[in-house]
Amino acid sequence: MDISTIVKAAKEYLPDLNEKRLVSAYDFAKKAHDGQKRSDGSPYSTHPLATAKILTEFKVDEDTLITAFLHDVPEDTKYTLKDIEKMFGKKVSCLVEGVTKLSKVQYKHDMAERQIESLKRLFFHSAKDLRIILVKLADRLHNMRTLQYLPIRGKRIRIAKESLEIYAPIANLLGIWEIKSEMEDLCFEFLYPDDFKRTKQLVEESSLRNDEVIHKTVRKIKISLTKHNIKAEVRARKKNLYSIFKKMLHTGKTFHDIYDLVALRIIVEDIDACYRALGVVHQTFRPKHKRVKDYIAVPKVNGYQSLHTTVFGVDGTITEFQIRTYEMHLEAEYGIAAHYFYNASRGRVNGNRVPSIFKKHAEWAKKVLAIQKEVQTGYDFVENLKFDIFQDRIFVFTPQGDVIDLPYGANAVDFAYHIHSDVGNEAANAEINGERLPLTTQLNTGDTIKINRSKSSGGPHRGWLILVKTGLARTKIKEYFKKESSQNNYAAGLRVLKRELQLFGKNELKKLPEIREKEVLEKFDVDSIEALMTGIGEGNITVRNVIHEFYTSEEILGKPTSKSGLKDDDLLSKRRFDHAMAIVLGNEELKEKADKNSLCLYRVEINIICHDRVGLLKDIALTLSSLGVNIHEIKMATTANTVDRHMVVIIDVCDLEHLEEALRALTVVRDVVKIYKSS
Ligand code: MN
């Protein structure tokens, strides 16, 4: 096989193919991988070529084929994504980058089912474009086809297991049945060679999979259905070896008790037609006793619906029919993806409810392209998956490619403590996707994080206690400070408190009346102000609680500047919702609080010292608006040094908690150096 095979195959379904561009992509890959060999000894370029060949069977577009040619270039050659972008454009370089990223999804031998589940999700999550997944699946399929040449047995087994547990289910989920079943059978052969041989032999000896018998059966049933005026589609699909083996294993049936070696499916328009079609099947072939199952009236636990019947078919061959509507078929075949595919194709086929995806399997690829269009109209399957499944978790990578699962909003400090408490305690800075950034930088899914350590880092910062998202990091930081001398903790506590006071526009801790002070100290379970400081330094006492005890919210926020603030409805909707909930729940205390909140706004002036950059103002504005904070005015003030900018932002907040939220959120915006409320 050479490039002309691909060109020829692609031209058949891509009339506008830019042949020159496609060929130049292949030539480039060949040059880039020059001198590299596959483990079977052939030149490396045979691999991208074979990957592209697999993809032409799914009728993918030109960019996807080019991506297949280039998918190993950035990782394995001296050429970079930049080079690819220069030559083939941004779209291709994004696809290649996506495939490269997916390659980092790491599987380990002894992974628990839960971890495998999260890897599968990660797989979907990191692909911005379904074409990326498609290329990755084709890449893996070719690697599986050539797996026997890999010299190390352990590695062969790992790759086969990974394919079976991650890649095949993903292919199945996307309804790419050809890849799923070939991949499964290849894995089956590597992982359980004896069972594979036995199953294969049984199937070969069985007449049930005889092509001629299948063909005759389909024809006969089609004629009968037409005679009875039932519009239906009949299709036969051979069960792959691994599925047969799994069925024997899970049901304890022997091979001869399995009747759906070939699944004969009759797909009709509605439930009524299902039952009529069942009647037609029974009139055409004699049903086997007690083998009719009505999963339409009584669906399986997983929601599966169909009518099943086993009959004595052509030449007395025992044959199983599955009768279902298009919706049921989609649900059964595509699972989670069904809703997307169904919605996407509904109502488009001349008022006919038959989604075009069933016309032929090649249509699948068009769907993938259709998805790209859907993205532009705002409905994105992958996005929706993300939204449903990943709302509150992020997935990030270690430099070794291990996946770390953290709560949304976690920063590099959380990551460092997740690795090891020593890593956290000695963390100096973080390299996020190669860029050196502060440890408090919030992480996003797909980020690769390297923590740079230094023995002289001076240990964790007490300020981290407020910024970390994981309990683990908080506990470890506290543990660290417990070991410090009380003198150091006292000094540190004082520093932390000072900084916090400054944040709220105060210079010194207010002196409380003696009785009140006693009360407060008792509350924190300490006997002096000094001990209170030490407690803060140790991390046992939260500085914000101290602020709340010493100050009323009026002392910080002043008098409300406007009653009701009803103009900015949207921004305050979250608060309104709380209010409404309080009323619905009939919680008096909550209602009183919410009443106060929703009726008053406090105008507060905050100062932001920052390194200026493109987009910083936007980030600040977004951060504030996402919290429902109204921005009244932004002014620029001059600073002594020319590097930093000083912004004065006047905002409206509902209460002290709301202000705190805003200040806290702004602290972690990139390139913000310092935040404080004007006194
Ligand atoms: Mn590859």
XYZ file of C-alpha atoms and ligand atoms in Angstrom:
680
model
C 0.000 0.000 0.000
C 1.202 3.526 -0.699
C -0.190 7.031 -0.801
C -2.024 6.438 -4.075
C -4.298 3.937 -2.279
C -5.410 6.648 0.120
C -5.851 9.242 -2.602
C -7.953 6.847 -4.624
C -10.136 5.871 -1.656
C -10.591 9.476 -0.565
C -11.460 10.722 -4.032
C -14.349 8.309 -4.156
C -16.266 10.179 -1.514
C -14.513 13.569 -1.416
C -15.055 15.180 -4.799
C -13.331 18.406 -3.690
C -10.260 16.666 -2.324
C -7.104 18.751 -2.500
C -4.884 15.922 -3.646
C -1.696 17.972 -3.587
C -2.259 18.988 0.009
C -3.017 15.424 1.102
C 0.055 14.027 -0.630
C 2.297 16.750 0.758
C 1.116 15.889 4.274
C 2.133 12.301 3.730
C 5.485 13.325 2.229
C 6.110 15.533 5.224
C 5.310 12.720 7.675
C 7.603 10.420 5.734
C 10.425 12.919 5.903
C 9.830 13.654 9.591
C 9.896 9.976 10.558
C 12.776 9.227 8.216
C 15.083 6.576 9.636
C 12.555 5.463 12.270
C 11.292 1.907 12.108
C 8.200 0.113 13.379
C 8.863 -2.949 15.514
C 8.121 -5.206 12.531
C 11.051 -3.568 10.758
C 9.070 -1.592 8.211
C 9.576 2.175 7.803
C 7.628 4.190 10.370
C 5.564 5.918 7.675
C 3.614 2.692 7.090
C 1.829 3.385 10.364
C 0.334 6.822 9.552
C -0.522 5.450 6.134
C -2.423 2.488 7.571
C -4.160 4.753 10.087
C -5.383 6.960 7.249
C -6.496 3.889 5.310
C -8.722 2.767 8.178
C -10.220 6.235 8.318
C -11.096 6.342 4.636
C -13.435 3.442 5.369
C -15.363 5.832 7.584
C -15.354 8.500 4.910
C -13.704 11.166 7.007
C -12.787 14.600 5.682
C -9.460 15.815 4.311
C -8.223 17.429 7.529
C -8.832 14.198 9.413
C -6.770 12.214 6.890
C -3.955 14.755 7.151
C -4.166 14.495 10.926
C -3.803 10.729 10.614
C -0.585 11.229 8.622
C 0.834 13.677 11.133
C -0.472 12.266 14.404
C 2.897 11.023 15.697
C 5.021 13.884 14.367
C 5.099 16.254 17.379
C 5.803 13.467 19.875
C 8.341 11.430 17.955
C 10.177 13.782 15.594
C 12.010 17.088 15.690
C 9.067 18.903 14.074
C 6.590 20.741 16.273
C 2.924 21.699 16.211
C 4.063 25.141 15.050
C 5.641 23.597 11.956
C 2.435 21.714 11.258
C 0.382 24.846 11.710
C 2.592 26.746 9.277
C 2.232 24.073 6.633
C -1.307 22.775 7.071
C -3.108 25.424 9.043
C -4.488 25.929 12.509
C -7.326 23.415 12.180
C -5.013 20.518 11.417
C -2.539 21.493 14.118
C -5.382 21.593 16.655
C -6.511 18.115 15.645
C -2.957 16.767 15.858
C -2.512 18.387 19.242
C -5.717 16.738 20.403
C -4.530 13.300 19.312
C -1.186 13.888 21.036
C -2.996 14.839 24.227
C -5.185 11.755 24.096
C -2.040 9.646 23.903
C -1.287 10.802 27.414
C -4.362 9.153 28.840
C -2.518 6.596 30.893
C -3.665 3.147 31.726
C -2.111 0.923 34.343
C -2.227 -2.827 34.635
C -4.004 -3.022 37.947
C -6.562 -0.325 37.421
C -9.834 -0.544 39.294
C -13.087 -0.288 37.384
C -13.725 3.149 38.818
C -10.429 4.429 37.489
C -11.103 2.936 34.095
C -14.434 4.747 34.078
C -12.741 8.038 34.812
C -10.168 7.391 32.092
C -12.961 6.833 29.598
C -14.518 10.102 30.654
C -11.178 11.837 30.420
C -10.845 10.486 26.924
C -14.048 12.178 25.878
C -13.333 15.227 27.887
C -9.956 15.986 26.369
C -11.173 15.657 22.811
C -12.541 18.996 21.701
C -13.540 17.447 18.416
C -14.924 13.953 17.791
C -12.578 13.577 14.822
C -9.725 13.467 17.317
C -11.230 10.381 18.918
C -11.738 8.819 15.532
C -8.073 9.266 14.578
C -6.991 7.915 17.943
C -9.166 4.828 17.495
C -7.777 4.164 14.007
C -4.243 4.677 15.319
C -4.876 2.167 18.071
C -6.515 -0.322 15.736
C -3.429 -0.368 13.524
C -1.183 -0.737 16.558
C -3.286 -3.695 17.647
C -3.040 -5.270 14.200
C 0.739 -5.116 14.458
C 0.993 -5.845 18.156
C 2.609 -9.244 17.697
C 5.825 -7.548 16.555
C 6.278 -5.689 19.801
C 9.229 -7.427 21.474
C 8.287 -7.047 25.151
C 5.474 -9.310 26.293
C 4.477 -7.147 29.266
C 4.004 -4.197 26.972
C 1.915 -6.228 24.545
C -0.365 -7.304 27.351
C -0.677 -3.789 28.718
C -1.634 -2.364 25.335
C -4.127 -5.159 24.665
C -5.751 -4.666 28.065
C -5.888 -0.951 27.567
C -7.510 -1.418 24.166
C -10.065 -3.815 25.554
C -10.979 -1.712 28.547
C -10.769 1.809 27.167
C -10.679 1.932 23.390
C -13.181 -0.758 22.429
C -15.881 0.588 24.788
C -15.372 4.064 23.382
C -15.722 2.781 19.834
C -18.867 1.007 20.959
C -20.223 4.120 22.601
C -19.754 6.027 19.376
C -21.355 3.236 17.392
C -18.226 2.498 15.384
C -19.007 -1.137 15.486
C -16.365 -2.258 12.977
C -13.530 -0.855 15.056
C -15.042 -2.104 18.281
C -15.379 -5.714 17.183
C -12.058 -6.000 15.376
C -10.269 -4.399 18.306
C -11.992 -6.715 20.783
C -11.134 -9.831 18.828
C -7.492 -8.793 18.468
C -7.287 -8.192 22.213
C -9.065 -11.471 22.885
C -6.420 -13.322 20.908
C -3.559 -11.704 22.823
C -5.015 -11.901 26.287
C -6.774 -15.284 26.224
C -5.211 -17.230 23.339
C -6.690 -20.620 24.319
C -10.231 -19.341 24.722
C -9.849 -17.433 21.505
C -8.846 -20.551 19.569
C -11.679 -22.612 21.027
C -14.323 -19.985 20.324
C -13.045 -19.482 16.818
C -13.212 -23.157 16.081
C -16.756 -23.460 17.425
C -17.921 -20.596 15.280
C -16.268 -21.937 12.145
C -17.946 -25.275 12.601
C -21.331 -23.748 13.171
C -23.736 -23.310 10.298
C -25.344 -20.367 12.030
C -22.843 -18.002 10.546
C -23.061 -19.382 7.088
C -23.275 -16.371 4.786
C -25.611 -18.029 2.376
C -28.054 -18.967 5.133
C -27.996 -15.429 6.471
C -28.590 -13.996 3.047
C -31.541 -16.287 2.374
C -33.074 -15.522 5.770
C -32.898 -11.778 5.240
C -34.446 -12.043 1.802
C -37.268 -14.279 2.960
C -38.263 -12.111 5.885
C -38.099 -8.968 3.770
C -40.553 -10.420 1.287
C -42.958 -11.460 4.047
C -42.846 -8.039 5.692
C -43.540 -6.262 2.421
C -46.454 -8.600 1.762
C -47.932 -7.544 5.123
C -47.359 -3.874 4.407
C -44.833 -3.356 7.134
C -42.159 -0.825 6.363
C -38.994 -2.201 7.860
C -35.279 -2.447 7.557
C -33.662 -5.845 8.028
C -30.010 -6.184 8.788
C -27.738 -8.982 9.941
C -24.732 -8.499 12.104
C -22.370 -11.250 13.072
C -21.509 -11.271 16.713
C -17.759 -11.000 17.155
C -15.815 -13.764 18.882
C -15.165 -11.844 22.034
C -18.859 -11.059 22.488
C -19.699 -14.738 22.078
C -17.060 -15.705 24.610
C -18.270 -13.076 27.040
C -21.822 -14.292 26.697
C -20.804 -17.875 27.458
C -18.787 -16.663 30.424
C -21.467 -14.433 31.883
C -24.536 -16.547 31.282
C -22.905 -19.937 31.802
C -24.439 -21.047 28.516
C -22.666 -23.439 26.235
C -21.918 -22.429 22.708
C -24.855 -24.396 21.343
C -27.253 -22.484 23.542
C -26.306 -19.186 22.016
C -28.681 -18.306 19.248
C -27.681 -14.784 18.456
C -24.349 -15.546 16.802
C -25.876 -13.562 14.048
C -28.182 -10.814 15.199
C -30.972 -10.420 12.715
C -32.608 -7.098 13.324
C -35.911 -5.868 12.081
C -36.223 -2.154 12.582
C -39.629 -0.586 12.180
C -41.341 2.720 12.724
C -43.390 2.258 15.845
C -44.256 -0.145 18.642
C -47.392 -1.289 16.903
C -45.312 -2.342 13.897
C -42.984 -4.277 16.219
C -45.774 -6.614 17.303
C -47.088 -6.949 13.764
C -43.573 -7.790 12.549
C -43.301 -10.434 15.270
C -46.449 -12.014 13.906
C -44.988 -12.015 10.407
C -41.774 -13.675 11.634
C -43.789 -16.399 13.333
C -45.833 -16.941 10.196
C -42.678 -17.236 8.141
C -40.612 -19.409 10.468
C -41.753 -21.779 13.184
C -40.971 -20.247 16.593
C -38.954 -22.206 19.110
C -40.941 -22.965 22.261
C -40.655 -20.449 25.106
C -38.171 -18.279 23.278
C -40.242 -15.153 22.796
C -39.242 -12.273 25.014
C -41.095 -9.010 25.251
C -38.605 -6.435 26.400
C -40.864 -3.702 25.099
C -43.579 -4.251 27.656
C -41.000 -5.168 30.291
C -37.707 -3.454 29.486
C -34.426 -4.785 30.855
C -32.988 -3.032 33.891
C -30.659 -0.996 31.720
C -33.608 0.268 29.740
C -33.055 -1.999 26.747
C -36.199 -2.510 24.675
C -36.897 -4.975 21.852
C -38.910 -8.061 21.026
C -36.779 -11.202 20.796
C -37.797 -14.435 19.231
C -35.901 -17.545 18.243
C -37.176 -19.533 15.282
C -36.297 -22.489 13.133
C -35.078 -20.558 10.136
C -33.798 -21.410 6.683
C -32.781 -25.107 6.520
C -33.894 -25.454 10.136
C -31.088 -23.194 11.317
C -31.897 -21.753 14.717
C -32.087 -18.014 14.259
C -32.761 -15.153 16.625
C -34.663 -12.062 15.548
C -34.634 -8.763 17.404
C -37.474 -6.430 16.546
C -37.408 -2.798 17.581
C -38.199 0.767 16.619
C -35.542 3.210 15.416
C -35.461 4.955 18.769
C -34.940 1.677 20.594
C -32.244 0.741 18.139
C -30.402 3.992 18.675
C -30.652 3.621 22.401
C -29.320 0.070 22.265
C -26.508 0.753 19.829
C -25.327 4.187 20.748
C -26.193 4.514 24.403
C -25.396 7.947 25.623
C -24.685 9.159 22.111
C -28.162 8.157 20.971
C -29.780 11.314 22.201
C -27.371 13.376 20.255
C -27.626 11.423 17.038
C -31.363 11.165 17.247
C -31.892 14.835 17.904
C -29.437 15.761 15.216
C -31.181 13.763 12.564
C -34.775 14.096 13.664
C -37.110 15.583 11.167
C -34.514 16.055 8.511
C -35.212 13.147 6.245
C -38.176 14.436 4.273
C -40.505 14.148 7.201
C -39.555 10.513 7.424
C -38.634 9.583 10.966
C -35.855 7.324 9.794
C -32.626 8.994 10.815
C -30.217 9.072 7.915
C -27.579 7.412 10.049
C -29.179 4.095 9.233
C -28.861 4.438 5.513
C -25.421 2.958 5.480
C -22.626 2.801 7.926
C -20.609 5.301 5.922
C -23.122 7.884 6.955
C -21.539 7.826 10.347
C -18.644 9.898 9.128
C -20.990 12.502 7.769
C -22.470 12.670 11.218
C -19.078 13.434 12.640
C -18.824 16.291 10.220
C -22.337 17.337 11.043
C -21.275 17.540 14.635
C -18.706 20.122 13.672
C -21.520 22.193 12.276
C -23.603 21.632 15.370
C -20.759 23.033 17.392
C -21.246 26.303 15.605
C -24.945 26.314 16.304
C -24.184 25.790 19.944
C -25.205 22.199 20.434
C -22.210 20.057 21.009
C -22.347 16.475 22.020
C -18.921 16.456 23.596
C -19.625 19.709 25.380
C -22.784 18.215 26.757
C -21.004 15.139 27.906
C -18.558 17.383 29.673
C -21.315 19.344 31.249
C -23.130 16.292 32.498
C -20.228 14.317 33.803
C -17.428 16.639 34.632
C -19.108 19.587 36.141
C -17.288 19.484 39.421
C -14.044 17.667 38.628
C -10.974 18.492 36.615
C -8.397 16.072 35.201
C -4.779 17.125 35.013
C -1.537 15.363 34.146
C 1.770 14.825 35.871
C 4.807 15.229 33.593
C 4.826 11.392 33.426
C 1.308 11.443 32.038
C -0.502 10.163 35.112
C -4.002 11.509 35.468
C -4.841 13.328 38.669
C -8.454 13.951 39.454
C -9.093 17.136 41.489
C -12.136 19.179 42.466
C -13.041 22.109 40.258
C -11.177 25.242 41.295
C -8.130 23.363 42.603
C -4.749 25.019 42.156
C -1.152 23.857 41.820
C -0.787 23.700 45.625
C -3.585 21.113 45.756
C -1.838 19.236 42.984
C 1.526 19.302 44.811
C 0.049 17.940 48.050
C -1.837 15.327 46.094
C 1.515 14.032 44.812
C 3.198 13.988 48.217
C 3.326 16.179 51.306
C 7.062 16.768 50.742
C 6.340 18.020 47.246
C 3.790 20.442 48.668
C 6.011 21.611 51.506
C 8.988 22.220 49.251
C 7.069 23.604 46.275
C 8.661 26.754 44.886
C 6.682 27.296 41.713
C 4.717 25.425 39.099
C 5.225 24.893 35.415
C 1.803 24.631 33.866
C 1.942 23.460 30.262
C 5.561 24.590 30.203
C 4.856 28.063 31.536
C 6.190 29.051 34.952
C 3.303 30.299 37.078
C 2.496 30.934 40.757
C 1.448 27.931 42.789
C -1.954 29.413 43.470
C -2.830 29.391 39.765
C -6.146 27.672 39.200
C -5.827 24.518 37.093
C -7.868 23.463 34.090
C -8.573 20.037 32.672
C -5.812 18.860 30.381
C -3.081 20.925 32.047
C 0.250 19.221 32.592
C 1.802 20.369 35.844
C 5.360 20.145 36.993
C 6.107 21.286 40.528
C 9.566 22.748 40.980
C 10.873 22.067 44.472
C 13.391 23.864 46.566
C 14.657 22.932 50.024
C 14.982 26.632 50.725
C 11.401 27.434 49.741
C 10.701 28.150 53.412
C 7.781 25.750 53.497
C 4.141 26.339 52.634
C 2.487 29.756 52.868
C -0.169 30.237 55.474
C -2.233 32.108 52.902
C -2.622 28.818 51.034
C -4.933 27.582 53.759
C -7.636 29.841 52.395
C -6.905 29.183 48.742
C -6.628 25.394 48.546
C -9.673 23.365 47.509
C -8.773 19.933 48.841
C -9.010 18.898 52.453
C -5.848 16.898 51.982
C -3.754 19.962 51.176
C -5.278 21.882 54.069
C -4.519 19.103 56.551
C -0.940 18.734 55.337
C -0.297 22.455 55.540
C -1.664 22.568 59.067
C 0.481 19.612 60.060
C 3.530 21.436 58.784
C 2.843 24.496 60.891
C 2.112 22.476 64.024
C 5.768 21.545 64.051
C 6.962 25.140 63.927
C 8.008 26.840 67.151
C 5.246 28.827 68.795
C 7.325 31.957 68.395
C 7.457 31.491 64.640
C 3.784 30.713 64.559
C 3.005 33.817 66.530
C 4.940 35.992 64.080
C 3.345 34.220 61.126
C -0.146 34.566 62.599
C 0.390 38.255 63.028
C 1.503 38.550 59.398
C -1.458 36.612 58.097
C -3.887 38.650 60.163
C -2.299 41.922 59.025
C -2.639 40.886 55.414
C -6.248 39.903 55.904
C -7.047 43.155 57.682
C -5.479 45.037 54.824
C -7.572 43.105 52.362
C -10.641 44.532 54.072
C -9.190 48.015 54.307
C -8.150 47.969 57.996
C -4.713 48.706 59.354
C -4.815 47.365 62.890
C -6.925 44.825 64.723
C -9.648 46.704 66.524
C -9.483 46.830 70.296
C -12.568 45.204 71.739
C -14.209 46.116 75.052
C -12.827 43.844 77.757
C -15.949 41.714 78.228
C -16.371 41.200 74.506
C -12.684 40.290 74.125
C -13.015 37.640 76.799
C -16.002 36.195 74.990
C -14.177 36.076 71.699
C -11.046 34.445 73.145
C -13.208 31.837 74.815
C -14.884 31.135 71.524
C -11.514 30.359 69.922
C -10.464 28.429 73.015
C -7.371 30.545 73.735
C -6.465 32.698 76.728
C -4.773 35.684 75.155
C -4.536 37.691 71.950
C -1.001 36.288 71.564
C -2.321 32.737 71.683
C -4.911 33.710 69.115
C -2.128 34.829 66.766
C -0.208 31.611 67.371
C -3.384 29.686 66.559
C -3.715 31.496 63.265
C -0.061 30.780 62.533
C -0.562 27.084 63.262
C -3.521 27.018 60.939
C -5.920 25.979 63.697
C -7.787 29.229 63.717
C -9.181 30.549 60.468
C -8.334 34.148 60.001
C -11.652 35.010 58.412
C -13.490 33.795 61.513
C -11.344 36.163 63.552
C -12.309 39.045 61.297
C -15.970 38.129 61.657
C -15.728 38.123 65.454
C -13.951 41.453 65.658
C -15.950 43.378 63.099
C -19.572 43.759 62.268
C -20.265 43.746 58.596
C -21.256 47.401 58.827
C -17.788 48.250 60.109
C -16.326 46.904 56.920
C -19.011 47.609 54.360
C -20.400 50.829 55.756
C -24.055 51.720 55.301
C -25.918 50.247 52.370
C -25.740 52.649 49.475
C -28.888 51.578 47.733
C -32.088 49.962 48.766
C -33.033 47.103 46.500
C -30.725 47.636 43.522
C -33.425 46.071 41.438
C -31.953 47.297 38.194
C -29.269 44.681 37.924
C -31.569 41.728 37.930
C -29.357 39.204 36.221
C -26.282 39.843 38.241
C -28.145 39.347 41.417
C -30.193 36.396 40.313
C -28.230 33.951 42.425
C -29.004 35.930 45.544
C -32.604 36.210 44.466
C -32.739 32.492 44.092
C -31.504 32.057 47.665
C -34.180 34.426 48.741
C -36.888 32.565 46.881
C -35.669 29.256 48.277
C -35.777 30.634 51.797
C -39.383 31.619 51.312
C -40.274 28.285 49.756
C -38.568 26.379 52.536
C -40.237 28.595 55.113
C -36.986 29.054 56.975
C -37.480 32.262 58.941
C -33.862 32.865 59.794
C -32.792 32.269 56.215
C -35.574 34.456 54.961
C -34.602 37.298 57.208
C -31.039 37.066 56.039
C -32.064 36.804 52.418
C -34.462 39.709 52.832
C -31.648 41.841 54.061
C -29.382 40.646 51.289
C -31.713 41.156 48.451
C -32.773 44.562 49.587
C -29.424 46.185 50.259
C -26.369 46.843 48.187
C -23.096 48.123 49.510
C -20.798 50.189 47.341
C -17.177 49.230 47.973
C -13.953 50.527 46.497
C -11.253 47.927 45.932
C -7.697 48.313 44.712
C -6.069 45.891 42.344
C -2.335 45.979 41.766
C -1.439 43.896 38.757
C 0.985 43.235 35.934
C -0.795 44.516 32.895
C -1.523 42.109 30.072
C -3.973 41.617 27.270
C -7.225 40.238 28.612
C -6.585 40.988 32.262
C -9.411 43.471 32.520
C -11.715 40.954 30.895
C -10.662 38.257 33.396
C -11.325 40.598 36.292
C -14.708 41.606 34.917
C -15.668 37.972 34.250
C -14.588 36.859 37.715
C -16.704 39.546 39.308
C -19.752 39.068 37.136
C -19.710 35.299 37.641
C -20.169 36.034 41.334
C -23.042 38.387 40.657
C -20.983 41.420 41.628
C -22.028 44.588 39.893
C -19.119 46.716 38.631
C -19.991 50.341 39.069
C -16.793 51.949 37.826
C -13.191 51.140 36.940
C -10.479 53.781 37.253
C -6.775 53.618 36.567
C -4.458 55.052 39.168
C -0.763 55.637 38.642
C 1.862 53.624 40.444
C 5.420 54.395 41.411
C 6.881 51.639 39.263
C 6.102 51.308 35.609
C 5.613 47.561 35.541
C 2.563 47.379 37.785
C -0.808 48.931 37.162
C -3.107 50.111 39.890
C -6.795 49.787 39.214
C -9.536 51.107 41.403
C -12.718 49.166 40.962
C -15.952 50.269 42.535
C -18.366 47.426 43.020
C -21.737 46.731 44.572
C -22.007 43.736 46.866
C -24.849 42.241 48.863
C -23.052 41.513 52.092
C -19.711 40.814 53.707
C -19.652 37.239 52.502
C -20.248 38.442 48.991
C -17.335 40.886 49.261
C -15.084 38.149 50.635
C -15.985 35.866 47.770
C -15.098 38.595 45.308
C -11.784 39.495 46.958
C -10.808 35.843 47.242
C -11.637 35.162 43.606
C -9.670 38.175 42.410
C -6.590 37.122 44.389
C -6.174 34.102 42.136
C -6.676 35.839 38.804
C -3.419 35.496 36.908
C -1.072 38.501 37.117
C -2.942 40.079 40.006
C -0.284 41.003 42.556
C -2.275 42.508 45.374
C -5.859 43.263 46.319
C -7.202 45.459 49.076
C -10.313 47.373 49.938
C -9.903 51.115 50.366
C -10.209 52.127 53.995
Mn 0.412 6.305 16.136
